[in-house]
Amino acid sequence: MIQQADTIVYDAAKIAGYQSDSRFDYNGRLGITEFNLFEKFFQWLSDLIGRILRTSQADMITTWFLTAFFIMVLLLVIYFVYRKRPELFLREKKLKALRYEVEEENIYGIDFDRELKTALSAGDFKAAIRLLYLQTLRLIADRQWIDWQIYKTPTEYTCELKPTALKPTFRMLTNHFLQVRYGNFAATREVYDTMYGLQDKLNKGGNDEAHGE
């Protein structure tokens, strides 16, 4: 005797009932909610602004606030980088001018003591700062700390300075020079005195090294 196979009858009404019953929502129970710290912070800030300003446009205000904040942070980063490394912001045209006005001048053909005295007496601190920088190049070139060449830039000299311990000092002196000559910073007695102190530190550092040997 052949037994009739048991068949499953699809009941659309029952299926719909199961789907609408939260007890059978297995996918929802197994799903993991993604943790987004930025979204939580945004929502918190939006709610705070909404309570303070009592406005329904808190989300839009929050978006503008965060945009302005990130722009401000970016500008501050750029400003601090510029203060530390102004040569990174020089255009190619200014770099060419740098080669012509600084490197192409023979540092061995200048009477620095006389020229500096003249510039300081006239209150021409821009010229005095330039002369002091060139005099520093002469100082470190004579000690063979750099390989002075007409075509080289100040940045190249800061990179190749041999006493690595004195690189930060020379970089600061170079940055002051670049800021005044190419960054529209004011040439003042204070800037000159600062550079003079850095030059003296380089000179003493070299003497200490020589005595150490």
PDB file of C-alpha atoms in Angstrom, residues 95-105 133-134 137 145-162 177:
ATOM      1  CA  LEU A  95      63.101  80.774  -4.177  1.00  0.00           C
ATOM      2  CA  LYS A  96      64.788  82.025  -7.349  1.00  0.00           C
ATOM      3  CA  ALA A  97      65.150  85.444  -5.755  1.00  0.00           C
ATOM      4  CA  LEU A  98      66.643  83.740  -2.714  1.00  0.00           C
ATOM      5  CA  ARG A  99      69.331  82.125  -4.847  1.00  0.00           C
ATOM      6  CA  TYR A 100      70.185  85.400  -6.538  1.00  0.00           C
ATOM      7  CA  GLU A 101      70.199  87.718  -3.544  1.00  0.00           C
ATOM      8  CA  VAL A 102      71.742  85.439  -0.940  1.00  0.00           C
ATOM      9  CA  GLU A 103      73.612  82.547  -2.419  1.00  0.00           C
ATOM     10  CA  GLU A 104      75.068  84.365  -5.415  1.00  0.00           C
ATOM     11  CA  GLU A 105      76.708  86.945  -3.181  1.00  0.00           C
ATOM     12  CA  TYR A 133      72.828  85.683   8.275  1.00  0.00           C
ATOM     13  CA  LEU A 134      75.526  85.844   5.582  1.00  0.00           C
ATOM     14  CA  LEU A 137      77.165  81.263   6.677  1.00  0.00           C
ATOM     15  CA  TRP A 145      80.144  72.533   8.871  1.00  0.00           C
ATOM     16  CA  ILE A 146      78.555  73.194   5.461  1.00  0.00           C
ATOM     17  CA  ASP A 147      79.750  73.041   1.883  1.00  0.00           C
ATOM     18  CA  TRP A 148      78.990  76.605   0.807  1.00  0.00           C
ATOM     19  CA  GLN A 149      78.025  76.949  -2.854  1.00  0.00           C
ATOM     20  CA  ILE A 150      76.552  79.866  -4.761  1.00  0.00           C
ATOM     21  CA  TYR A 151      73.430  77.966  -5.881  1.00  0.00           C
ATOM     22  CA  LYS A 152      72.389  76.511  -2.517  1.00  0.00           C
ATOM     23  CA  THR A 153      69.365  77.656  -0.487  1.00  0.00           C
ATOM     24  CA  PRO A 154      69.180  78.326   3.277  1.00  0.00           C
ATOM     25  CA  THR A 155      67.090  75.173   3.727  1.00  0.00           C
ATOM     26  CA  GLU A 156      69.866  73.076   2.198  1.00  0.00           C
ATOM     27  CA  TYR A 157      72.364  74.502   4.661  1.00  0.00           C
ATOM     28  CA  THR A 158      70.128  73.696   7.648  1.00  0.00           C
ATOM     29  CA  CYS A 159      69.888  70.106   6.428  1.00  0.00           C
ATOM     30  CA  GLU A 160      73.599  69.568   5.852  1.00  0.00           C
ATOM     31  CA  LEU A 161      74.941  71.243   9.005  1.00  0.00           C
ATOM     32  CA  LYS A 162      77.330  68.649  10.429  1.00  0.00           C
ATOM     33  CA  PHE A 177      66.091  85.584   8.375  1.00  0.00           C
TER      34      PHE A 177
END
